[in-house]
Short mmCIF file of C-alpha atoms and ligand atoms in Angstrom, two decimals:
data_model
loop_
_atom_site.label_atom_id
_atom_site.label_comp_id
_atom_site.label_asym_id
_atom_site.label_seq_id
_atom_site.Cartn_x
_atom_site.Cartn_y
_atom_site.Cartn_z
CA MET A 1 -49.99 -45.98 -53.34
CA PRO A 2 -46.49 -44.34 -53.54
CA ASP A 3 -43.32 -46.06 -55.80
CA PRO A 4 -40.62 -46.92 -53.69
CA ALA A 5 -38.15 -45.56 -55.61
CA ILE A 6 -39.06 -42.35 -54.52
CA ASP A 7 -39.43 -43.30 -51.61
CA ARG A 8 -36.43 -43.88 -51.11
CA SER A 9 -34.94 -40.63 -52.41
CA ILE A 10 -36.72 -39.00 -49.92
CA ILE A 11 -34.54 -41.38 -47.09
CA GLU A 12 -31.55 -40.06 -49.13
CA THR A 13 -32.46 -36.80 -49.42
CA LEU A 14 -33.81 -36.25 -45.71
CA ARG A 15 -30.01 -37.62 -45.27
CA ALA A 16 -28.68 -35.34 -46.97
CA ASN A 17 -30.33 -32.75 -45.24
CA PHE A 18 -29.73 -33.65 -42.12
CA ARG A 19 -25.85 -34.19 -42.51
CA ALA A 20 -25.29 -29.89 -44.19
CA ARG A 21 -27.78 -29.13 -40.89
CA LEU A 22 -25.83 -31.42 -38.62
CA SER A 23 -22.24 -29.78 -40.33
CA SER A 24 -23.22 -26.88 -39.34
CA ALA A 25 -25.01 -27.10 -35.86
CA ALA A 26 -22.66 -26.25 -32.97
CA SER A 27 -24.46 -25.01 -29.72
CA ASP A 28 -27.58 -27.09 -27.60
CA ARG A 29 -29.60 -24.82 -29.03
CA ASP A 30 -28.60 -26.07 -32.59
CA LEU A 31 -29.02 -29.83 -31.55
CA LYS A 32 -32.44 -29.08 -30.08
CA ALA A 33 -33.41 -27.72 -32.73
CA LEU A 34 -32.41 -30.85 -35.36
CA THR A 35 -33.33 -32.95 -33.12
CA ASP A 36 -37.06 -31.61 -32.93
CA GLU A 37 -37.11 -31.29 -37.23
CA PHE A 38 -36.51 -34.35 -37.66
CA LEU A 39 -37.19 -36.86 -34.60
CA SER A 40 -39.70 -34.90 -32.74
CA ARG A 41 -43.26 -37.05 -31.84
CA LYS A 42 -45.88 -34.01 -33.86
CA SER A 43 -43.92 -33.13 -36.12
CA GLY A 44 -40.18 -34.55 -37.35
CA SER A 45 -40.30 -35.68 -40.37
CA VAL A 46 -38.54 -39.28 -39.97
CA THR A 47 -41.73 -39.80 -37.80
CA ALA A 48 -44.35 -38.13 -40.64
CA LEU A 49 -42.53 -41.26 -42.80
CA LEU A 50 -42.54 -44.46 -40.06
CA LYS A 51 -46.43 -42.59 -39.87
CA HIS A 52 -47.00 -43.25 -43.71
CA LEU A 53 -45.65 -46.78 -43.12
CA GLY A 54 -48.87 -47.85 -41.72
CA SER A 55 -49.93 -46.78 -45.27
CA LEU A 56 -48.52 -48.98 -48.48
CA PRO A 57 -48.42 -52.31 -49.02
CA ALA A 58 -47.14 -55.14 -46.98
CA ASP A 59 -44.00 -55.63 -48.93
CA ALA A 60 -42.55 -52.72 -49.46
CA LYS A 61 -43.92 -51.63 -45.41
CA ARG A 62 -41.00 -54.07 -44.74
CA GLU A 63 -38.71 -52.98 -47.06
CA PHE A 64 -39.37 -49.42 -46.68
CA GLY A 65 -39.70 -49.56 -43.55
CA GLN A 66 -35.85 -51.03 -42.56
CA LEU A 67 -34.60 -47.73 -44.45
CA VAL A 68 -36.57 -45.62 -42.05
CA ASN A 69 -35.40 -47.18 -38.87
CA THR A 70 -32.12 -47.46 -40.17
CA LEU A 71 -31.66 -43.80 -41.01
CA LYS A 72 -33.63 -42.82 -37.54
CA GLY A 73 -30.64 -44.47 -35.98
CA ASP A 74 -27.94 -42.99 -37.93
CA ILE A 75 -29.22 -39.83 -36.72
CA GLU A 76 -29.85 -41.18 -33.50
CA THR A 77 -26.65 -41.95 -32.95
CA ALA A 78 -25.32 -38.82 -34.64
CA LEU A 79 -27.06 -35.97 -32.95
CA ALA A 80 -25.09 -37.86 -29.45
CA ASP A 81 -21.86 -38.15 -30.80
CA ARG A 82 -22.10 -34.27 -31.10
CA ARG A 83 -24.15 -34.02 -27.88
CA ALA A 84 -20.36 -35.91 -26.13
CA ALA A 85 -17.57 -34.44 -28.44
CA LEU A 86 -19.75 -30.74 -27.34
CA ASP A 87 -19.33 -31.62 -23.45
CA ASP A 88 -16.15 -32.64 -24.42
CA THR A 89 -15.50 -28.60 -25.00
CA ARG A 90 -16.87 -27.80 -21.65
CA ALA A 91 -15.73 -26.96 -18.05
CA PRO A 92 -16.77 -29.53 -15.84
CA ALA A 93 -19.08 -26.98 -13.31
CA GLY A 94 -16.99 -24.99 -10.89
CA ALA A 95 -13.99 -24.99 -12.96
CA VAL A 96 -11.31 -21.88 -13.32
CA ASP A 97 -11.82 -20.18 -16.30
CA VAL A 98 -7.91 -19.78 -17.27
CA THR A 99 -8.17 -17.89 -20.03
CA LEU A 100 -10.56 -15.37 -18.19
CA PRO A 101 -8.45 -11.77 -18.02
CA ALA A 102 -6.49 -11.83 -14.25
CA ARG A 103 -9.18 -8.66 -12.22
CA GLU A 104 -6.14 -6.02 -11.20
CA LEU A 105 -5.56 -6.20 -7.00
CA PRO A 106 -4.91 -2.95 -5.38
CA MET A 107 -0.63 -3.12 -4.60
CA GLY A 108 0.37 -0.34 -1.42
CA ARG A 109 3.89 -0.40 -2.43
CA MET A 110 6.57 2.32 0.42
CA HIS A 111 6.69 4.39 1.57
CA PRO A 112 8.41 7.54 -0.11
CA LEU A 113 10.76 8.11 3.40
CA MET A 114 10.76 5.15 3.22
CA ARG A 115 12.46 4.56 0.15
CA VAL A 116 14.61 7.65 1.32
CA ARG A 117 16.17 5.69 3.89
CA GLN A 118 16.36 2.62 2.43
CA GLN A 119 18.47 4.10 0.21
CA VAL A 120 20.67 5.87 2.57
CA GLU A 121 20.79 2.71 4.72
CA ASP A 122 22.70 1.12 1.65
CA ILE A 123 24.44 3.76 0.71
CA PHE A 124 26.06 3.41 4.47
CA THR A 125 26.73 0.01 4.57
CA ARG A 126 28.28 -0.49 1.25
CA MET A 127 30.34 1.95 2.55
CA GLY A 128 30.90 0.12 5.88
CA TYR A 129 29.26 1.60 8.67
CA GLU A 130 26.82 0.23 11.54
CA ILE A 131 23.08 1.36 11.89
CA LEU A 132 21.44 1.40 14.28
CA GLU A 133 18.83 3.62 16.39
CA GLY A 134 18.36 5.51 19.17
CA PRO A 135 15.09 6.04 22.70
CA GLU A 136 13.24 8.43 21.13
CA VAL A 137 12.49 9.02 24.81
CA GLU A 138 15.30 10.85 25.96
CA GLU A 139 17.75 12.29 28.70
CA ASP A 140 18.42 16.39 28.21
CA TYR A 141 22.02 15.34 29.39
CA TYR A 142 22.08 13.07 25.67
CA ASN A 143 20.34 15.17 23.63
CA PHE A 144 22.07 18.36 24.97
CA GLU A 145 24.40 19.09 27.98
CA ALA A 146 26.92 15.90 26.75
CA LEU A 147 26.74 17.96 23.16
CA ASN A 148 28.21 21.29 24.57
CA MET A 149 25.05 22.51 24.88
CA PRO A 150 24.75 23.35 28.68
CA PRO A 151 21.28 24.17 30.66
CA ASP A 152 21.39 27.70 29.61
CA HIS A 153 23.26 27.29 26.53
CA PRO A 154 21.42 29.90 24.11
CA ALA A 155 21.90 27.18 20.98
CA ARG A 156 18.88 25.09 22.85
CA ASP A 157 16.36 27.42 21.13
CA MET A 158 17.84 26.58 17.86
CA GLN A 159 15.58 23.35 18.72
CA ASP A 160 11.83 23.79 20.57
CA THR A 161 12.00 21.07 22.79
CA LEU A 162 9.35 18.76 24.24
CA TYR A 163 9.69 17.81 27.24
CA LEU A 164 7.71 14.51 29.17
CA ASP A 165 7.29 14.79 33.21
CA ALA A 166 10.14 13.11 34.78
CA PRO A 167 11.07 11.17 37.63
CA ILE A 168 13.23 12.25 39.77
CA ILE A 169 16.04 9.01 38.98
CA GLY A 170 19.25 10.80 39.36
CA GLY A 171 22.14 11.47 37.37
CA THR A 172 24.74 13.42 37.22
CA TRP A 173 23.02 16.03 34.09
CA GLY A 174 22.18 18.55 36.55
CA ALA A 175 25.70 18.35 39.17
CA HIS A 176 26.99 20.85 37.85
CA ARG A 177 24.90 23.58 39.65
CA GLY A 178 25.68 21.88 42.94
CA ALA A 179 22.31 22.48 44.10
CA LEU A 180 21.06 19.39 44.77
CA PRO A 181 22.22 15.67 45.85
CA GLU A 182 22.87 13.74 42.71
CA ALA A 183 20.10 11.53 43.89
CA GLN A 184 17.27 14.60 43.32
CA VAL A 185 18.48 15.90 40.60
CA ARG A 186 15.75 15.69 38.00
CA ALA A 187 16.62 14.26 35.29
CA ALA A 188 14.74 16.15 32.20
CA THR A 189 13.16 13.95 30.10
CA LEU A 190 12.52 14.97 26.53
CA LEU A 191 11.22 13.71 23.12
CA ARG A 192 14.88 13.81 21.54
CA THR A 193 15.26 17.10 19.10
CA HIS A 194 18.03 15.56 16.69
CA THR A 195 19.22 12.26 15.81
CA SER A 196 23.21 13.63 17.60
CA ALA A 197 21.92 12.58 20.89
CA MET A 198 22.64 9.21 19.09
CA GLN A 199 26.31 10.11 19.07
CA ILE A 200 26.60 10.95 23.30
CA ARG A 201 24.92 6.95 23.86
CA TYR A 202 27.37 4.64 21.30
CA MET A 203 30.54 7.14 21.79
CA LYS A 204 30.05 6.36 25.82
CA THR A 205 29.33 2.54 25.54
CA PHE A 206 31.89 1.97 22.15
CA LYS A 207 35.90 2.92 21.86
CA PRO A 208 37.13 4.03 18.69
CA PRO A 209 37.11 4.15 15.53
CA VAL A 210 33.48 5.06 15.44
CA ARG A 211 31.31 5.09 12.28
CA ILE A 212 27.55 4.36 13.27
CA LEU A 213 24.54 5.72 11.00
CA VAL A 214 22.10 6.58 13.16
CA PRO A 215 17.99 6.93 11.09
CA GLY A 216 15.46 7.25 13.28
CA ARG A 217 11.89 9.63 14.66
CA VAL A 218 13.06 13.77 16.18
CA TYR A 219 10.37 15.95 17.46
CA ARG A 220 10.15 19.39 18.22
CA ARG A 221 7.83 22.32 19.06
CA ASP A 222 6.71 23.29 15.45
CA ASN A 223 3.70 24.35 13.90
CA LEU A 224 2.69 22.54 10.82
CA ASP A 225 3.37 24.76 7.58
CA LEU A 226 4.85 23.68 4.52
CA THR A 227 8.29 22.04 5.51
CA HIS A 228 8.04 21.74 9.90
CA THR A 229 6.20 18.91 11.38
CA PRO A 230 6.60 18.05 14.77
CA MET A 231 7.81 15.54 13.84
CA PHE A 232 10.36 13.81 10.69
CA GLN A 233 12.08 12.07 10.26
CA GLN A 234 16.67 12.20 10.50
CA PHE A 235 20.03 10.56 9.95
CA GLU A 236 23.46 11.05 11.36
CA ALA A 237 26.86 9.87 11.28
CA LEU A 238 29.81 9.59 12.42
CA VAL A 239 32.99 9.31 11.75
CA VAL A 240 35.62 8.86 14.69
CA GLY A 241 38.85 8.23 14.61
CA GLU A 242 42.93 8.55 14.15
CA GLY A 243 43.41 10.86 11.88
CA ILE A 244 39.62 11.50 10.50
CA THR A 245 40.31 15.35 8.43
CA LEU A 246 37.68 17.59 6.58
CA ALA A 247 38.38 15.66 4.10
CA ASP A 248 37.23 12.20 5.08
CA LEU A 249 33.71 14.54 6.11
CA LYS A 250 34.26 16.12 2.16
CA GLY A 251 33.90 13.43 0.54
CA THR A 252 31.36 11.27 2.41
CA LEU A 253 29.03 13.40 1.23
CA GLU A 254 30.56 13.40 -2.03
CA ALA A 255 29.31 9.94 -2.83
CA LEU A 256 26.21 10.47 -1.13
CA VAL A 257 25.28 13.43 -3.01
CA HIS A 258 25.98 11.88 -5.84
CA GLU A 259 24.35 8.11 -5.34
CA LEU A 260 21.01 9.67 -4.13
CA PHE A 261 20.51 13.26 -6.52
CA GLY A 262 23.06 12.28 -9.40
CA ALA A 263 26.16 12.38 -10.75
CA ASP A 264 25.71 15.83 -11.73
CA ALA A 265 25.09 17.01 -8.09
CA LYS A 266 27.32 19.54 -6.92
CA VAL A 267 28.69 20.07 -2.67
CA ARG A 268 29.06 23.23 -1.32
CA LEU A 269 30.25 23.19 2.42
CA ARG A 270 29.87 26.41 4.73
CA PRO A 271 31.07 28.19 7.56
CA SER A 272 28.33 27.56 10.03
CA PHE A 273 27.65 27.25 13.80
CA PHE A 274 26.67 23.84 16.18
CA PRO A 275 28.01 23.48 20.18
CA TYR A 276 28.88 20.10 18.95
CA THR A 277 31.20 19.88 16.36
CA GLU A 278 34.12 23.17 15.12
CA PRO A 279 34.48 24.06 12.30
CA SER A 280 30.67 23.87 11.84
CA ALA A 281 29.70 23.64 8.13
CA GLU A 282 25.89 23.80 6.32
CA VAL A 283 25.70 21.02 3.31
CA ASP A 284 24.51 23.11 0.42
CA ILE A 285 23.76 21.18 -3.10
CA SER A 286 22.87 22.22 -6.72
CA CYS A 287 19.55 23.19 -7.41
CA ARG A 288 17.89 19.97 -8.07
CA ALA A 289 15.38 21.86 -10.59
CA CYS A 290 17.24 24.08 -12.35
CA GLY A 291 20.52 22.71 -12.16
CA GLY A 292 22.13 25.56 -10.26
CA SER A 293 21.12 28.72 -12.35
CA GLY A 294 18.97 29.80 -10.23
CA CYS A 295 15.21 29.66 -10.30
CA GLY A 296 12.10 30.00 -7.34
CA VAL A 297 12.84 26.71 -6.06
CA CYS A 298 15.93 28.01 -4.08
CA LYS A 299 15.78 31.13 -3.91
CA HIS A 300 17.84 32.59 -7.58
CA THR A 301 21.03 30.98 -5.34
CA GLY A 302 21.61 27.76 -7.29
CA TRP A 303 21.85 26.53 -3.92
CA LEU A 304 19.88 24.03 -1.38
CA GLU A 305 20.94 22.96 1.36
CA ILE A 306 20.36 19.94 2.76
CA LEU A 307 22.59 19.52 5.84
CA GLY A 308 25.06 19.98 8.98
CA SER A 309 28.05 18.98 9.88
CA GLY A 310 31.31 19.04 10.97
CA MET A 311 34.25 18.09 13.36
CA VAL A 312 33.80 16.78 16.32
CA HIS A 313 33.86 18.68 19.22
CA PRO A 314 36.80 18.45 21.13
CA ALA A 315 34.19 19.55 24.69
CA VAL A 316 32.26 16.17 22.92
CA PHE A 317 34.57 13.21 23.13
CA GLU A 318 36.10 14.54 26.18
CA ALA A 319 31.84 13.93 27.87
CA VAL A 320 32.59 10.58 26.57
CA GLY A 321 35.75 9.72 27.91
CA TYR A 322 37.42 10.22 23.97
CA ASP A 323 41.28 11.68 23.90
CA PRO A 324 40.37 14.74 21.71
CA GLU A 325 43.93 14.60 21.42
CA LYS A 326 44.54 10.93 19.79
CA VAL A 327 40.77 11.26 17.61
CA THR A 328 40.07 13.31 15.79
CA GLY A 329 36.08 12.91 13.55
CA PHE A 330 33.52 14.39 11.65
CA ALA A 331 29.12 14.09 11.90
CA PHE A 332 26.89 15.42 9.97
CA GLY A 333 22.59 14.88 10.73
CA THR A 334 20.01 16.17 8.09
CA GLY A 335 15.81 15.40 7.65
CA ILE A 336 15.03 12.50 5.71
CA GLU A 337 11.91 14.64 5.24
CA ARG A 338 13.85 17.50 3.20
CA MET A 339 15.74 14.42 1.39
CA ALA A 340 12.58 13.19 0.09
CA MET A 341 11.28 16.45 -0.94
CA LEU A 342 14.46 17.63 -3.00
CA LYS A 343 14.50 13.98 -4.45
CA TYR A 344 10.90 13.84 -5.93
CA GLY A 345 10.27 17.76 -5.86
CA VAL A 346 7.09 17.42 -3.07
CA ASP A 347 6.26 20.98 -1.75
CA ASP A 348 4.34 20.57 0.91
CA ILE A 349 5.74 18.23 3.77
CA ARG A 350 2.49 17.66 5.37
CA LEU A 351 1.66 15.04 2.46
CA PHE A 352 4.26 12.58 3.60
CA TYR A 353 2.76 11.90 6.22
CA GLU A 354 -1.44 12.17 4.93
CA ASN A 355 -1.36 9.31 3.94
CA ASP A 356 -3.62 10.26 0.48
CA ILE A 357 -3.39 7.48 -1.97
CA ARG A 358 -3.26 10.12 -5.04
CA PHE A 359 0.14 11.09 -3.83
CA LEU A 360 1.11 7.51 -2.58
CA GLU A 361 1.00 6.13 -5.60
CA GLN A 362 2.94 8.63 -7.36
CA PHE A 363 6.39 7.06 -6.83
CA PRO A 364 7.38 3.62 -7.95
CA LEU A 365 6.77 0.17 -7.48
N1 DAH B 401 21.21 17.84 14.47
C1 DAH B 401 21.32 19.20 13.64
C2 DAH B 401 19.75 19.90 13.34
O1 DAH B 401 19.42 17.38 14.17
C3 DAH B 401 21.95 18.41 12.16
C4 DAH B 401 23.76 18.82 12.48
C5 DAH B 401 24.35 19.46 12.72
C6 DAH B 401 24.40 16.82 12.55
C7 DAH B 401 26.10 19.51 12.67
C8 DAH B 401 25.52 16.78 13.32
C9 DAH B 401 25.91 18.18 12.63
O2 DAH B 401 25.28 15.71 13.60
O3 DAH B 401 27.83 17.94 12.69
O4 DAH B 401 19.72 20.29 12.42
#
């Protein structure tokens, strides 16, 4: 017959054992193992003690039974408490785990041409220019004739033109031929070859002073190569008023170039020819690749051509009804692609229109 004193120490040993095991139980699995070990019907150690009760004399059975039942109750309570504590740390089903690292979403960015265009618009807005666009389908009159390029003018060959099938809409441009009554003149419609066309539209509509910037698409019959696309983008600036001089043109160009290419960029005006300006000048900046000392990019000249410019030709003022004795003005125009190529060191214009993400990704957000 077991000695109750020994049995009591068995109970205390079991209790201590359980406490130690419980303190390191950290998961559902640990709790399940503990439950099995102490309470399972077949092999639990507390269950074994309870079974042992049957073989004890009546008063030992009572005393010993009470102790074992208390132990069993304590173990059950402790396990239930720990299970509840574990449940509290668990996120409810479907809850978001805010500690997970975020999944990266692909992010679009502004096209390099749009960046340059917006930067240019921003620069001119700050200088008080009005920004406006014009029609891409244009009449010969605005694109050529009023810009001092009558129908057989050789300067038209500077820009190979895409003509559209034109309806007979009447108009004035053919009147000088004298052959057809005005109503039957076929107004030659074309895709504008330059944004200069908007000079005429604007001046025909508004009186001086004028200070406008015209960004937009233009079209030419060019084959694709490193520096040509049949559609590209330009911006055109036009300033007209009393006492506007070549110095105003140069100052404006310098302001533009310094903002776009950096304060160290030098500007040079080179005599040139455009039918709608007199005098005309092509504008160069010091080479962005070599800083002006000469390299492959600038063909060892130290300079890169960036735009065409000049003082508005009196014939243009006459065509729009401005008095060339009263007002003067300057104008310039350039390709946005060319600006972007020089600014970002891009050597193939076609890249801008291929939408290859590997190219586009290289520009800042
Ligand atoms: N229209 C010219 C071109 O497309 C650029 C240009 C030259 C614009 C001289 C101007 C200018 O306003 O004065 O090549």
